[in-house]
Amino acid sequence: MSRDVTSADLEMERIGQGPPILFVHGSVVGVETWCHQRPLAERWTLLLPSRPGFGASPPLERLDFEAEAPLLAELLGDGAHLVGHSYGS
């Protein structure tokens, strides 16, 4: 059974202080992709969501750019920087 997933349903780690950067991982590895970027939290707020189906985020019925893009766009707020890897790009 499928259910609607919202951006609020996504597991999200926020670390640091300063201007926000949203990091979106690909389809093979989850937020671990960004382990080397964590030191940036000294100057930036790192927003590290787990895409649907990763970590504690609920899955979507299938991987779908059109379904995931609005969820992630909401996390940009008033203008976070965006960094994506692989499918997360």
Coordinates of N, CA and C in Angstrom, one line a residue:
M1 N 0.8 -1.2 0.0 CA 0.0 0.0 0.0 C 0.9 1.2 0.0
S2 N 0.6 2.1 -0.9 CA 1.4 3.4 -1.0 C 0.7 4.5 -0.2
R3 N 1.5 5.4 0.3 CA 0.9 6.6 1.0 C 1.7 7.8 0.6
D4 N 1.1 8.9 0.7 CA 1.8 10.2 0.3 C 2.9 10.5 1.3
V5 N 4.0 10.8 0.8 CA 5.2 11.1 1.6 C 5.4 12.6 1.5
T6 N 5.6 13.3 2.6 CA 5.9 14.8 2.5 C 7.3 15.0 3.0
S7 N 7.8 16.2 2.8 CA 9.2 16.6 3.2 C 9.3 16.4 4.7
A8 N 8.3 16.6 5.4 CA 8.3 16.5 6.9 C 8.5 15.0 7.3
D9 N 8.2 14.1 6.4 CA 8.4 12.7 6.7 C 9.8 12.2 6.6
L10 N 10.6 13.0 5.9 CA 12.0 12.6 5.6 C 12.9 12.7 6.8
E11 N 13.7 11.7 7.1 CA 14.7 11.7 8.1 C 15.7 12.9 7.7
M12 N 16.0 13.7 8.7 CA 16.8 14.9 8.3 C 17.8 15.1 9.5
E13 N 19.1 15.3 9.1 CA 20.1 15.7 10.1 C 20.5 17.1 9.8
R14 N 20.5 18.0 10.8 CA 20.9 19.3 10.7 C 22.1 19.5 11.6
I15 N 23.2 20.0 11.0 CA 24.4 20.2 11.9 C 25.0 21.6 11.5
G16 N 25.6 22.2 12.5 CA 26.3 23.5 12.2 C 25.4 24.7 12.3
Q17 N 26.1 25.8 12.1 CA 25.4 27.1 12.1 C 25.9 27.9 10.9
G18 N 25.1 28.8 10.4 CA 25.5 29.6 9.3 C 24.5 29.4 8.1
P19 N 24.9 29.9 7.0 CA 24.0 29.7 5.8 C 23.8 28.2 5.5
P20 N 22.6 27.9 5.1 CA 22.3 26.5 4.8 C 22.8 25.9 3.5
I21 N 23.2 24.6 3.6 CA 23.5 23.9 2.4 C 22.7 22.6 2.4
L22 N 21.9 22.3 1.4 CA 21.2 21.0 1.3 C 22.0 20.1 0.5
F23 N 22.3 18.9 1.1 CA 23.1 17.9 0.4 C 22.1 16.7 0.1
V24 N 22.0 16.4 -1.2 CA 21.1 15.3 -1.6 C 21.9 14.1 -2.2
H25 N 21.8 13.0 -1.5 CA 22.6 11.8 -1.9 C 22.0 11.1 -3.1
G26 N 22.7 10.2 -3.6 CA 22.3 9.4 -4.8 C 21.5 8.1 -4.3
S27 N 21.5 7.1 -5.2 CA 20.7 5.9 -5.0 C 21.4 4.7 -4.4
V28 N 22.7 4.8 -4.3 CA 23.4 3.6 -3.9 C 23.8 3.7 -2.4
V29 N 24.3 4.9 -2.0 CA 24.7 5.2 -0.6 C 23.8 6.4 -0.1
G30 N 23.4 6.3 1.2 CA 22.6 7.4 1.7 C 23.4 8.6 2.2
V31 N 23.1 9.2 3.3 CA 23.7 10.4 3.8 C 25.2 10.1 4.1
E32 N 25.6 8.9 4.2 CA 27.1 8.6 4.4 C 27.9 9.2 3.3
T33 N 27.3 9.4 2.1 CA 28.0 10.0 1.0 C 28.7 11.3 1.4
W34 N 28.1 12.0 2.4 CA 28.6 13.4 2.8 C 29.5 13.4 4.0
C35 N 30.1 12.2 4.4 CA 31.0 12.2 5.6 C 32.1 13.2 5.5
H36 N 32.7 13.4 4.3 CA 33.9 14.3 4.2 C 33.5 15.7 4.2
Q37 N 32.2 16.0 4.0 CA 31.7 17.4 4.0 C 31.3 17.9 5.4
R38 N 31.3 17.0 6.4 CA 30.8 17.4 7.7 C 31.6 18.5 8.3
P39 N 32.9 18.6 8.1 CA 33.7 19.8 8.7 C 33.2 21.1 8.2
L40 N 32.4 21.2 7.1 CA 31.8 22.5 6.7 C 30.9 23.0 7.7
A41 N 30.4 22.2 8.7 CA 29.5 22.6 9.7 C 30.1 23.7 10.6
E42 N 31.4 23.9 10.5 CA 32.0 25.0 11.3 C 31.5 26.4 10.8
R43 N 31.1 26.5 9.5 CA 30.7 27.7 9.0 C 29.3 27.7 8.3
W44 N 28.8 26.5 8.1 CA 27.5 26.4 7.4 C 26.6 25.5 8.2
T45 N 25.3 25.6 7.9 CA 24.3 24.6 8.4 C 24.1 23.6 7.4
L46 N 24.5 22.3 7.7 CA 24.4 21.2 6.7 C 23.0 20.6 6.9
L47 N 22.2 20.5 5.9 CA 21.0 19.8 5.8 C 21.2 18.5 5.1
L48 N 21.0 17.4 5.8 CA 21.3 16.1 5.3 C 20.1 15.2 5.4
P49 N 19.2 15.3 4.4 CA 18.0 14.4 4.4 C 18.3 13.0 3.9
S50 N 17.6 12.1 4.3 CA 17.6 10.8 3.7 C 16.5 10.7 2.7
R51 N 16.8 10.5 1.5 CA 15.8 10.4 0.4 C 14.8 9.3 0.7
P52 N 13.6 9.4 0.2 CA 12.6 8.3 0.4 C 13.2 6.9 0.2
G53 N 12.9 6.1 1.2 CA 13.5 4.7 1.1 C 14.8 4.5 1.7
F54 N 15.5 5.6 2.1 CA 16.8 5.5 2.8 C 16.7 5.9 4.2
G55 N 17.5 5.3 5.1 CA 17.5 5.7 6.5 C 16.1 5.4 7.0
A56 N 15.6 6.3 7.8 CA 14.3 6.2 8.4 C 13.2 6.9 7.6
S57 N 13.5 7.3 6.4 CA 12.5 8.0 5.5 C 11.7 6.9 4.9
P58 N 10.4 7.1 4.8 CA 9.5 6.1 4.2 C 9.7 6.1 2.7
P59 N 9.5 4.9 2.2 CA 9.7 4.7 0.7 C 8.6 5.3 -0.1
L60 N 8.9 5.6 -1.3 CA 7.8 5.9 -2.3 C 7.5 4.6 -3.0
E61 N 6.5 4.6 -3.8 CA 6.1 3.4 -4.5 C 7.2 2.9 -5.5
R62 N 7.9 3.9 -6.0 CA 9.1 3.7 -6.9 C 10.0 4.9 -6.9
L63 N 11.2 4.7 -7.3 CA 12.1 5.9 -7.5 C 11.6 6.7 -8.6
D64 N 11.4 8.0 -8.4 CA 10.8 8.9 -9.4 C 11.2 10.3 -9.1
F65 N 12.0 10.9 -10.1 CA 12.4 12.3 -10.0 C 11.3 13.2 -9.7
E66 N 10.2 13.0 -10.4 CA 9.0 13.9 -10.3 C 8.4 13.9 -8.9
A67 N 8.4 12.7 -8.3 CA 7.9 12.6 -6.9 C 8.8 13.2 -5.9
E68 N 10.1 13.0 -6.1 CA 11.1 13.4 -5.1 C 11.5 14.9 -5.1
A69 N 11.5 15.4 -6.3 CA 11.9 16.8 -6.5 C 11.2 17.8 -5.6
P70 N 9.8 17.7 -5.6 CA 9.1 18.7 -4.8 C 9.4 18.5 -3.3
L71 N 9.6 17.3 -2.8 CA 10.0 17.1 -1.4 C 11.3 17.8 -1.1
L72 N 12.2 17.6 -1.9 CA 13.6 18.2 -1.7 C 13.6 19.7 -1.9
A73 N 12.8 20.2 -2.8 CA 12.7 21.6 -3.1 C 12.2 22.3 -1.8
E74 N 11.2 21.7 -1.1 CA 10.7 22.3 0.1 C 11.8 22.5 1.1
L75 N 12.8 21.7 1.1 CA 13.8 21.7 2.1 C 14.8 22.9 1.8
L76 N 14.7 23.5 0.6 CA 15.6 24.6 0.3 C 15.2 25.9 1.0
G77 N 14.0 25.9 1.6 CA 13.5 27.0 2.3 C 13.6 28.3 1.5
D78 N 14.2 29.3 2.1 CA 14.3 30.6 1.5 C 15.6 30.8 0.6
G79 N 16.3 29.7 0.3 CA 17.4 29.8 -0.6 C 18.7 29.1 -0.1
A80 N 18.6 27.9 0.4 CA 19.8 27.1 0.7 C 20.6 26.8 -0.5
H81 N 21.9 26.7 -0.4 CA 22.7 26.2 -1.5 C 22.3 24.7 -1.6
L82 N 22.5 24.2 -2.8 CA 22.1 22.8 -3.1 C 23.3 22.1 -3.7
V83 N 23.6 20.9 -3.1 CA 24.7 20.0 -3.6 C 24.1 18.6 -3.8
G84 N 24.2 18.1 -5.0 CA 23.6 16.7 -5.2 C 24.7 15.8 -5.7
H85 N 24.5 14.5 -5.5 CA 25.4 13.5 -6.0 C 24.6 12.4 -6.7
S86 N 25.1 12.1 -7.9 CA 24.5 11.0 -8.7 C 23.0 11.3 -8.9
Y87 N 22.1 10.4 -8.5 CA 20.6 10.5 -8.7 C 20.1 11.8 -7.9
G88 N 20.8 12.1 -6.8 CA 20.5 13.3 -6.1 C 20.8 14.6 -6.8
S89 N 21.5 14.5 -7.9 CA 21.8 15.7 -8.7 C 20.6 16.1 -9.5

